[in-house]
Short mmCIF file of C-alpha atoms and ligand atoms in Angstrom, two decimals:
data_model
loop_
_atom_site.label_atom_id
_atom_site.label_comp_id
_atom_site.label_asym_id
_atom_site.label_seq_id
_atom_site.Cartn_x
_atom_site.Cartn_y
_atom_site.Cartn_z
CA MET A 1250 18.16 46.10 -128.58
CA PRO A 1251 16.03 46.13 -125.43
CA HIS A 1252 17.46 44.60 -122.27
CA PRO A 1253 14.51 43.40 -120.21
CA LEU A 1254 15.34 42.61 -116.60
CA ALA A 1255 15.09 39.08 -115.29
CA GLU A 1256 11.79 38.16 -113.66
CA ARG A 1257 13.40 37.91 -110.21
CA LEU A 1258 14.23 41.59 -110.19
CA ASN A 1259 10.66 42.43 -111.14
CA LYS A 1260 9.45 40.28 -108.25
CA LEU A 1261 11.15 42.48 -105.67
CA PRO A 1262 8.93 45.08 -104.01
CA PRO A 1263 9.09 48.58 -105.50
CA TYR A 1264 11.54 50.95 -103.95
CA LEU A 1265 9.19 52.66 -101.51
CA PHE A 1266 11.79 55.11 -100.36
CA ALA A 1267 12.18 56.68 -103.79
CA GLU A 1268 9.51 59.32 -103.13
CA ILE A 1269 11.05 60.20 -99.76
CA ASP A 1270 14.49 60.46 -101.38
CA LYS A 1271 13.07 62.86 -103.95
CA MET A 1272 11.50 65.03 -101.26
CA LYS A 1273 14.71 64.94 -99.22
CA GLN A 1274 16.73 66.07 -102.22
CA ALA A 1275 14.21 68.84 -102.92
CA ALA A 1276 14.54 70.08 -99.31
CA LEU A 1277 18.35 70.03 -99.59
CA ASP A 1278 18.14 71.90 -102.92
CA ARG A 1279 16.01 74.57 -101.23
CA GLY A 1280 18.89 74.96 -98.78
CA GLU A 1281 16.95 73.58 -95.84
CA ASP A 1282 18.75 72.25 -92.79
CA VAL A 1283 17.70 68.60 -93.14
CA ILE A 1284 17.88 66.32 -90.07
CA ASN A 1285 18.34 62.75 -91.22
CA LEU A 1286 16.68 60.26 -88.88
CA GLY A 1287 16.29 57.79 -91.73
CA VAL A 1288 19.67 56.11 -91.93
CA GLY A 1289 20.59 53.06 -89.88
CA ASP A 1290 24.31 53.69 -90.12
CA PRO A 1291 26.45 54.73 -87.12
CA ASP A 1292 27.63 58.35 -87.42
CA LEU A 1293 30.62 57.83 -85.11
CA PRO A 1294 34.05 56.76 -86.41
CA THR A 1295 35.62 53.32 -86.10
CA PRO A 1296 37.84 53.28 -82.96
CA ASP A 1297 41.49 54.16 -83.67
CA PRO A 1298 43.12 50.87 -82.56
CA ILE A 1299 41.10 49.04 -85.21
CA ILE A 1300 42.16 51.47 -87.93
CA ASP A 1301 45.82 51.29 -86.80
CA ARG A 1302 45.74 47.51 -87.04
CA LEU A 1303 44.30 47.68 -90.56
CA ALA A 1304 47.01 50.11 -91.70
CA GLU A 1305 49.75 47.93 -90.26
CA ALA A 1306 48.34 44.73 -91.77
CA ALA A 1307 47.85 46.37 -95.16
CA ARG A 1308 51.63 47.02 -95.34
CA ASP A 1309 52.43 43.33 -94.96
CA PRO A 1310 52.74 41.72 -98.41
CA ALA A 1311 51.69 38.39 -96.88
CA ASN A 1312 48.20 39.89 -96.74
CA HIS A 1313 48.02 40.92 -100.39
CA GLN A 1314 46.94 37.61 -101.87
CA TYR A 1315 43.61 35.84 -102.02
CA PRO A 1316 42.42 35.08 -98.51
CA SER A 1317 41.01 31.67 -97.59
CA TYR A 1318 37.40 31.11 -98.61
CA THR A 1319 36.16 30.31 -95.13
CA GLY A 1320 38.01 33.15 -93.47
CA MET A 1321 41.34 33.30 -91.66
CA MET A 1322 41.57 30.81 -88.85
CA GLY A 1323 42.68 33.65 -86.56
CA PHE A 1324 39.50 35.60 -87.23
CA ARG A 1325 37.27 32.58 -86.74
CA GLU A 1326 39.06 31.76 -83.48
CA ALA A 1327 38.61 35.33 -82.25
CA ALA A 1328 34.92 35.18 -83.22
CA ALA A 1329 34.45 31.87 -81.37
CA ALA A 1330 36.23 33.25 -78.28
CA TRP A 1331 34.12 36.44 -78.39
CA PHE A 1332 30.98 34.35 -78.75
CA GLU A 1333 31.87 32.14 -75.81
CA ARG A 1334 32.69 35.14 -73.58
CA ARG A 1335 29.45 36.81 -74.57
CA PHE A 1336 26.98 33.91 -74.65
CA GLY A 1337 28.72 31.10 -72.77
CA ALA A 1338 28.37 28.69 -75.70
CA SER A 1339 31.46 27.11 -77.25
CA LEU A 1340 32.03 26.78 -80.99
CA ASP A 1341 34.50 24.90 -83.14
CA PRO A 1342 36.16 27.68 -85.15
CA ALA A 1343 36.97 25.29 -88.01
CA THR A 1344 33.42 24.07 -88.66
CA GLU A 1345 30.97 26.23 -86.74
CA VAL A 1346 32.18 29.73 -87.67
CA LEU A 1347 32.34 31.34 -91.11
CA THR A 1348 33.73 34.77 -91.99
CA LEU A 1349 31.34 36.94 -94.02
CA ILE A 1350 31.79 40.05 -96.14
CA GLY A 1351 29.24 41.81 -93.93
CA SER A 1352 26.25 39.89 -92.61
CA LYS A 1353 24.07 41.13 -95.49
CA GLU A 1354 26.21 39.02 -97.79
CA GLY A 1355 25.65 35.88 -95.70
CA ILE A 1356 21.94 36.57 -95.19
CA PHE A 1357 21.45 37.02 -98.94
CA HIS A 1358 23.45 33.93 -99.93
CA PHE A 1359 22.18 31.54 -97.25
CA PRO A 1360 18.92 30.52 -99.02
CA LEU A 1361 20.91 29.58 -102.15
CA ALA A 1362 22.37 26.70 -100.14
CA PHE A 1363 19.09 25.26 -98.83
CA ILE A 1364 16.20 26.50 -100.97
CA ASP A 1365 15.11 24.80 -104.17
CA PRO A 1366 12.66 26.50 -106.53
CA GLY A 1367 9.25 26.80 -104.86
CA ASP A 1368 10.45 26.03 -101.31
CA THR A 1369 8.81 28.05 -98.56
CA VAL A 1370 10.77 30.64 -96.58
CA LEU A 1371 9.05 32.26 -93.58
CA VAL A 1372 9.95 35.94 -93.55
CA PRO A 1373 8.91 38.38 -90.82
CA ASP A 1374 6.87 41.44 -91.80
CA PRO A 1375 7.93 44.19 -91.16
CA ALA A 1376 11.61 43.31 -91.67
CA TYR A 1377 15.02 44.09 -93.08
CA PRO A 1378 14.38 43.54 -96.82
CA VAL A 1379 17.26 41.12 -97.46
CA TYR A 1380 15.47 38.03 -96.05
CA HIS A 1381 12.78 38.43 -98.69
CA ALA A 1382 15.23 39.28 -101.48
CA GLY A 1383 17.44 36.27 -100.69
CA ALA A 1384 14.43 33.95 -100.86
CA VAL A 1385 13.35 35.45 -104.21
CA PHE A 1386 16.82 35.13 -105.75
CA ALA A 1387 16.90 31.47 -104.69
CA GLU A 1388 13.52 31.07 -106.45
CA GLY A 1389 11.92 30.20 -103.12
CA ASN A 1390 8.49 31.23 -101.98
CA PRO A 1391 8.72 33.87 -99.23
CA ILE A 1392 5.67 33.77 -96.94
CA PRO A 1393 5.24 36.78 -94.64
CA VAL A 1394 4.86 36.16 -90.92
CA PRO A 1395 3.32 39.24 -89.30
CA LEU A 1396 5.09 40.90 -86.38
CA LEU A 1397 2.33 42.61 -84.40
CA ALA A 1398 2.45 44.94 -81.40
CA GLU A 1399 0.01 42.67 -79.51
CA ASN A 1400 2.65 39.88 -79.69
CA ASP A 1401 5.57 42.17 -78.76
CA PHE A 1402 6.56 41.97 -82.44
CA PHE A 1403 7.35 38.25 -82.15
CA PRO A 1404 5.97 35.94 -84.83
CA ASP A 1405 2.89 34.08 -83.56
CA LEU A 1406 4.22 30.61 -84.31
CA ASP A 1407 0.99 28.89 -83.22
CA ALA A 1408 -0.91 30.93 -85.81
CA ILE A 1409 1.19 29.66 -88.73
CA ASP A 1410 -0.90 27.36 -90.93
CA PRO A 1411 0.29 23.77 -90.23
CA ASN A 1412 0.60 23.12 -93.98
CA VAL A 1413 2.77 26.19 -94.39
CA ALA A 1414 4.88 25.17 -91.39
CA LYS A 1415 5.25 21.69 -92.86
CA ALA A 1416 6.41 23.08 -96.21
CA ALA A 1417 8.74 25.69 -94.72
CA LYS A 1418 12.50 25.19 -94.99
CA ILE A 1419 13.77 28.36 -93.30
CA LEU A 1420 12.35 30.70 -90.63
CA TRP A 1421 14.03 34.09 -90.36
CA VAL A 1422 14.12 35.88 -87.02
CA ASN A 1423 15.93 39.07 -86.04
CA TYR A 1424 16.34 40.23 -82.42
CA PRO A 1425 17.04 42.91 -81.35
CA ASN A 1426 14.74 43.74 -84.23
CA ASN A 1427 15.07 46.21 -87.05
CA PRO A 1428 12.72 48.09 -87.48
CA THR A 1429 10.55 47.46 -84.38
CA ALA A 1430 13.37 47.43 -81.75
CA SER A 1431 11.61 44.46 -80.15
CA CYS A 1432 13.84 42.15 -78.06
CA ALA A 1433 13.61 38.39 -77.81
CA THR A 1434 13.36 36.66 -74.47
CA LEU A 1435 15.14 33.36 -73.94
CA GLU A 1436 11.67 31.87 -73.49
CA PHE A 1437 10.64 33.02 -76.96
CA LEU A 1438 13.85 31.57 -78.45
CA GLU A 1439 13.02 28.25 -76.77
CA LYS A 1440 9.64 28.29 -78.52
CA VAL A 1441 11.40 28.98 -81.81
CA VAL A 1442 13.69 25.98 -81.34
CA ASP A 1443 10.70 23.76 -80.43
CA PHE A 1444 8.86 24.91 -83.53
CA ALA A 1445 11.90 24.29 -85.70
CA GLN A 1446 12.42 20.78 -84.32
CA LYS A 1447 8.74 19.91 -84.66
CA HIS A 1448 8.51 21.04 -88.28
CA GLN A 1449 12.10 20.36 -89.38
CA ILE A 1450 12.77 23.99 -90.20
CA ILE A 1451 16.11 25.81 -90.21
CA VAL A 1452 16.11 28.92 -88.03
CA ALA A 1453 18.24 31.76 -89.34
CA HIS A 1454 18.74 34.43 -86.68
CA ASP A 1455 20.07 37.87 -87.57
CA MET A 1456 21.77 39.36 -84.49
CA ALA A 1457 23.31 42.47 -86.05
CA TYR A 1458 22.25 44.47 -82.95
CA SER A 1459 23.27 42.00 -80.25
CA GLU A 1460 25.56 44.53 -78.52
CA ILE A 1461 23.50 47.69 -78.95
CA ALA A 1462 21.44 47.26 -75.79
CA TYR A 1463 20.64 49.51 -72.83
CA ASP A 1464 20.18 49.47 -69.09
CA GLY A 1465 22.08 46.23 -68.58
CA TYR A 1466 19.95 44.18 -70.98
CA ARG A 1467 21.91 41.42 -72.78
CA PRO A 1468 20.17 40.04 -75.89
CA PRO A 1469 20.18 36.21 -75.90
CA SER A 1470 21.46 33.90 -78.63
CA LEU A 1471 19.65 30.88 -80.08
CA LEU A 1472 22.78 28.89 -79.23
CA GLN A 1473 22.04 29.38 -75.54
CA VAL A 1474 18.88 27.29 -75.97
CA PRO A 1475 19.34 23.51 -75.51
CA GLY A 1476 19.20 22.01 -79.00
CA GLY A 1477 19.51 25.46 -80.57
CA LYS A 1478 22.71 24.66 -82.43
CA GLU A 1479 21.07 21.65 -84.10
CA VAL A 1480 18.57 23.77 -85.99
CA SER A 1481 20.11 27.17 -86.41
CA ILE A 1482 22.55 29.51 -88.03
CA GLU A 1483 23.10 32.92 -86.46
CA PHE A 1484 24.48 36.01 -88.18
CA HIS A 1485 26.72 38.35 -86.20
CA SER A 1486 28.30 41.53 -87.45
CA LEU A 1487 31.00 43.97 -86.43
CA SER A 1488 29.20 46.74 -88.35
CA LYS A 1489 26.98 48.23 -85.69
CA THR A 1490 28.97 47.17 -82.61
CA TYR A 1491 32.25 48.80 -83.65
CA ASN A 1492 31.08 51.48 -86.12
CA MET A 1493 32.45 49.40 -88.99
CA THR A 1494 29.57 49.32 -91.50
CA GLY A 1495 31.79 50.29 -94.43
CA TRP A 1496 34.41 47.66 -93.66
CA ARG A 1497 32.21 44.66 -94.52
CA ILE A 1498 33.17 42.17 -91.84
CA ALA A 1499 30.84 39.75 -90.06
CA PHE A 1500 30.51 36.07 -89.25
CA ALA A 1501 27.98 33.26 -89.09
CA VAL A 1502 27.90 30.67 -86.31
CA GLY A 1503 25.84 27.56 -85.69
CA ASN A 1504 25.15 24.12 -87.04
CA ARG A 1505 28.10 22.77 -89.02
CA ASP A 1506 26.01 21.54 -91.97
CA LEU A 1507 24.36 24.94 -92.30
CA ILE A 1508 27.74 26.68 -92.06
CA ALA A 1509 29.20 24.29 -94.66
CA GLY A 1510 26.25 24.92 -97.03
CA LEU A 1511 26.68 28.68 -96.86
CA GLY A 1512 30.42 28.22 -97.28
CA ALA A 1513 29.86 26.16 -100.44
CA VAL A 1514 27.80 28.99 -101.98
CA LYS A 1515 30.44 31.51 -101.03
CA THR A 1516 33.33 29.58 -102.59
CA ASN A 1517 31.46 30.03 -105.87
CA ALA A 1518 30.41 33.63 -105.33
CA ASP A 1519 33.35 35.40 -103.68
CA SER A 1520 36.94 34.96 -102.61
CA GLY A 1521 36.74 35.96 -98.98
CA GLN A 1522 37.42 39.24 -97.20
CA PHE A 1523 40.74 41.12 -97.50
CA GLN A 1524 42.99 39.78 -94.73
CA PRO A 1525 43.87 43.16 -93.17
CA ILE A 1526 40.16 43.73 -92.58
CA GLN A 1527 39.87 40.35 -90.87
CA ILE A 1528 42.99 41.14 -88.81
CA ALA A 1529 41.52 44.50 -87.78
CA GLY A 1530 38.33 42.59 -86.97
CA ILE A 1531 40.31 40.41 -84.55
CA THR A 1532 41.48 43.59 -82.81
CA ALA A 1533 37.85 44.74 -82.53
CA LEU A 1534 36.60 41.42 -81.15
CA GLU A 1535 39.46 41.22 -78.63
CA TYR A 1536 39.27 44.85 -77.60
CA ASP A 1537 38.30 46.05 -74.19
CA HIS A 1538 34.49 46.18 -74.01
CA SER A 1539 34.69 49.82 -72.85
CA ILE A 1540 34.62 51.05 -76.46
CA VAL A 1541 31.20 49.47 -76.83
CA ASP A 1542 30.07 50.73 -73.42
CA ASP A 1543 30.93 54.30 -74.44
CA LEU A 1544 28.96 53.90 -77.64
CA ILE A 1545 25.94 52.54 -75.79
CA ALA A 1546 26.07 55.46 -73.34
CA LYS A 1547 25.87 57.87 -76.30
CA TYR A 1548 22.96 56.08 -77.96
CA LYS A 1549 21.15 55.88 -74.62
CA GLU A 1550 21.43 59.62 -74.12
CA ARG A 1551 20.11 60.19 -77.64
CA ARG A 1552 17.31 57.67 -77.13
CA ASP A 1553 16.15 59.48 -74.00
CA VAL A 1554 16.24 62.89 -75.69
CA LEU A 1555 14.14 61.68 -78.62
CA VAL A 1556 11.67 59.39 -76.85
CA ASP A 1557 11.12 61.57 -73.77
CA GLY A 1558 10.90 64.62 -76.04
CA LEU A 1559 8.21 63.12 -78.28
CA ASN A 1560 6.27 61.70 -75.36
CA ALA A 1561 6.24 65.14 -73.71
CA LEU A 1562 4.45 66.32 -76.85
CA GLY A 1563 1.75 63.70 -76.36
CA TRP A 1564 3.13 61.05 -78.71
CA ASN A 1565 3.11 57.48 -77.53
CA VAL A 1566 6.61 56.15 -78.13
CA PRO A 1567 7.98 53.06 -76.36
CA LYS A 1568 11.60 53.25 -75.24
CA PRO A 1569 13.72 50.66 -77.06
CA LYS A 1570 15.67 48.27 -74.83
CA ALA A 1571 18.10 47.62 -77.69
CA SER A 1572 19.04 48.66 -81.27
CA PHE A 1573 19.36 52.26 -82.46
CA TYR A 1574 15.81 52.38 -83.80
CA VAL A 1575 12.74 54.04 -82.38
CA TRP A 1576 9.51 52.52 -83.71
CA ILE A 1577 6.80 55.10 -83.44
CA PRO A 1578 3.06 54.50 -83.75
CA CYS A 1579 1.70 57.22 -86.03
CA PRO A 1580 -0.34 59.60 -83.88
CA ASP A 1581 -4.07 59.72 -84.59
CA GLY A 1582 -3.92 56.76 -86.95
CA ARG A 1583 -2.15 58.64 -89.74
CA LYS A 1584 -0.71 56.67 -92.61
CA SER A 1585 3.03 56.15 -92.33
CA THR A 1586 3.84 57.69 -95.71
CA ASP A 1587 1.67 60.75 -94.90
CA LEU A 1588 3.49 61.30 -91.62
CA THR A 1589 6.99 60.89 -93.10
CA ALA A 1590 6.06 63.26 -95.95
CA ALA A 1591 4.68 65.83 -93.50
CA LEU A 1592 7.77 65.65 -91.28
CA LEU A 1593 10.00 66.17 -94.26
CA GLN A 1594 7.95 68.94 -95.85
CA HIS A 1595 7.18 70.96 -92.73
CA ALA A 1596 10.15 70.19 -90.46
CA ALA A 1597 12.90 69.00 -92.84
CA ILE A 1598 13.17 65.76 -90.85
CA VAL A 1599 13.82 62.51 -92.75
CA THR A 1600 12.21 59.41 -91.25
CA THR A 1601 11.24 56.03 -92.71
CA PRO A 1602 7.62 54.95 -93.24
CA GLY A 1603 6.89 51.62 -91.57
CA VAL A 1604 5.16 50.30 -94.67
CA GLY A 1605 8.57 50.36 -96.40
CA PHE A 1606 9.46 47.31 -94.27
CA GLY A 1607 6.30 45.37 -95.17
CA GLN A 1608 2.54 45.82 -95.03
CA HIS A 1609 2.42 45.13 -91.28
CA GLY A 1610 4.73 48.09 -90.73
CA GLU A 1611 1.86 50.39 -91.72
CA GLY A 1612 0.82 52.70 -88.88
CA TYR A 1613 4.41 53.25 -87.73
CA ILE A 1614 7.41 55.32 -88.67
CA ARG A 1615 11.02 54.56 -87.80
CA MET A 1616 13.51 57.09 -86.48
CA THR A 1617 17.18 56.27 -85.91
CA LEU A 1618 19.62 57.39 -83.22
CA CYS A 1619 22.56 57.79 -85.61
CA THR A 1620 22.56 61.56 -85.23
CA ASP A 1621 24.06 63.83 -82.61
CA LYS A 1622 22.03 64.57 -79.46
CA SER A 1623 21.76 68.27 -80.32
CA ARG A 1624 20.19 67.40 -83.69
CA LEU A 1625 17.66 65.16 -81.96
CA GLU A 1626 16.81 68.03 -79.59
CA GLU A 1627 16.37 70.24 -82.64
CA ALA A 1628 14.12 67.61 -84.27
CA VAL A 1629 11.89 67.46 -81.19
CA ALA A 1630 11.76 71.28 -81.08
CA ARG A 1631 10.72 71.43 -84.74
CA ILE A 1632 8.00 68.83 -84.18
CA GLU A 1633 6.76 70.79 -81.17
CA LYS A 1634 6.54 73.94 -83.28
CA LEU A 1635 4.38 72.15 -85.83
CA GLY A 1636 1.92 71.48 -83.05
CA ASP A 1637 -1.14 69.38 -83.60
CA GLU A 1638 -1.03 69.69 -87.37
CA ILE A 1639 1.64 67.01 -87.58
CA ARG A 1640 -0.39 64.68 -85.41
CA SER A 1641 -3.66 64.83 -87.26
CA GLY A 1642 -2.64 66.01 -90.71
CA PRO A 1643 -3.13 69.35 -92.42
CA GLN A 1644 -6.48 71.07 -91.91
CA GLU A 1645 -7.68 70.74 -95.50
CA GLN A 1646 -7.40 66.97 -95.31
CA ALA A 1647 -9.64 66.74 -92.25
CA SER A 1648 -13.21 65.86 -93.16
C1 PLP B 1005 22.60 46.66 -90.59
C2 PLP B 1005 21.90 45.35 -90.61
C3 PLP B 1005 22.52 44.20 -91.10
C4 PLP B 1005 23.74 44.19 -91.96
O1 PLP B 1005 24.87 44.48 -91.45
P1 PLP B 1005 26.24 44.19 -92.25
O2 PLP B 1005 26.86 45.54 -92.32
O3 PLP B 1005 25.92 43.65 -93.61
O4 PLP B 1005 26.92 43.22 -91.40
C5 PLP B 1005 21.88 42.99 -90.99
N1 PLP B 1005 20.66 42.91 -90.45
C6 PLP B 1005 20.01 43.99 -90.00
C7 PLP B 1005 18.66 43.82 -89.43
C8 PLP B 1005 20.60 45.24 -90.08
O5 PLP B 1005 19.92 46.31 -89.69
#
């Protein structure tokens, strides 16, 4: 018998990276030396003290049973203490912090707690795809909010139709931003809180890259804004900060009703994160900040190699202040999928077309800094060798 998929799966956008994946595999099969600037996953290992703590905790039988649904109190306390050190805002670990199995899990489940069928969810475009998917699975109505270069890739809140704003239940924001690397100012976050109060909208802020920032820049939290905690939930993750993407450990902070709603969904969906992972997470959150500083120094060096290298070739690439993404306007107005295909075919470099993150990502490609400096130098050298062809497209396509 046939097994047709549920409508909600058909509603998700097509997998735009499938073609790139095919081309990447073909290049690997030809034995080419592929440089992968497509993945947003740290290449460096988790620091040893965190691994040691996991190993030790895994040997304790007290940690072998179901953990608590809301997360170990010790982890939530460590998260609250980290948050207060970092942002100067205090949290009640019992009601304003929730352990997550990676922030993707929380981001995906959150709309299930507050969205009824047909409810409007404001989703940035371009964006991390999970905001849209979570809204679709909750049978909500995701409405794209364009992030444009002319607005520093902030949503233009004044341009949102008042009827849409009135109907909206959740506004997603993400700073430092993936894929644009744009960074919120405290002033912008104040506008977001105003907007949320005026229209009675929940603000959900994804801060997965809060610690990956350069040159002394410290990304602000919504909870630093007066009244911010009333309207918001903020997602924080250990994944990118401590090279722990595979571990699946993160936390949400913010308004207690929003935290309780997400917690209620989670008690039905999962049974919490393995305690040794939470215990190792405590070690990470309490660890000397120098492990993060060393990581940032590495990414910064890579960022400068890539951005300065491309700009020396006449590209026009802004230097990100935070995140490990470089958001690159396609030279000479090329289409993003054309440019990523050309880079892969002629230089064996994998990048991501901006349109894969939403229609307003067209005209850009994304490169990541999760590759060794020498490989980034090699990538720039390969692009230089291609010369102008890569900028304007192959000769036969020129009219
Ligand atoms: C990587 C990433 C996350 C998810 O991180 P987890 O590993 O699930 O904590 C969330 N948001 C954005 C924008 C990301 O790039």
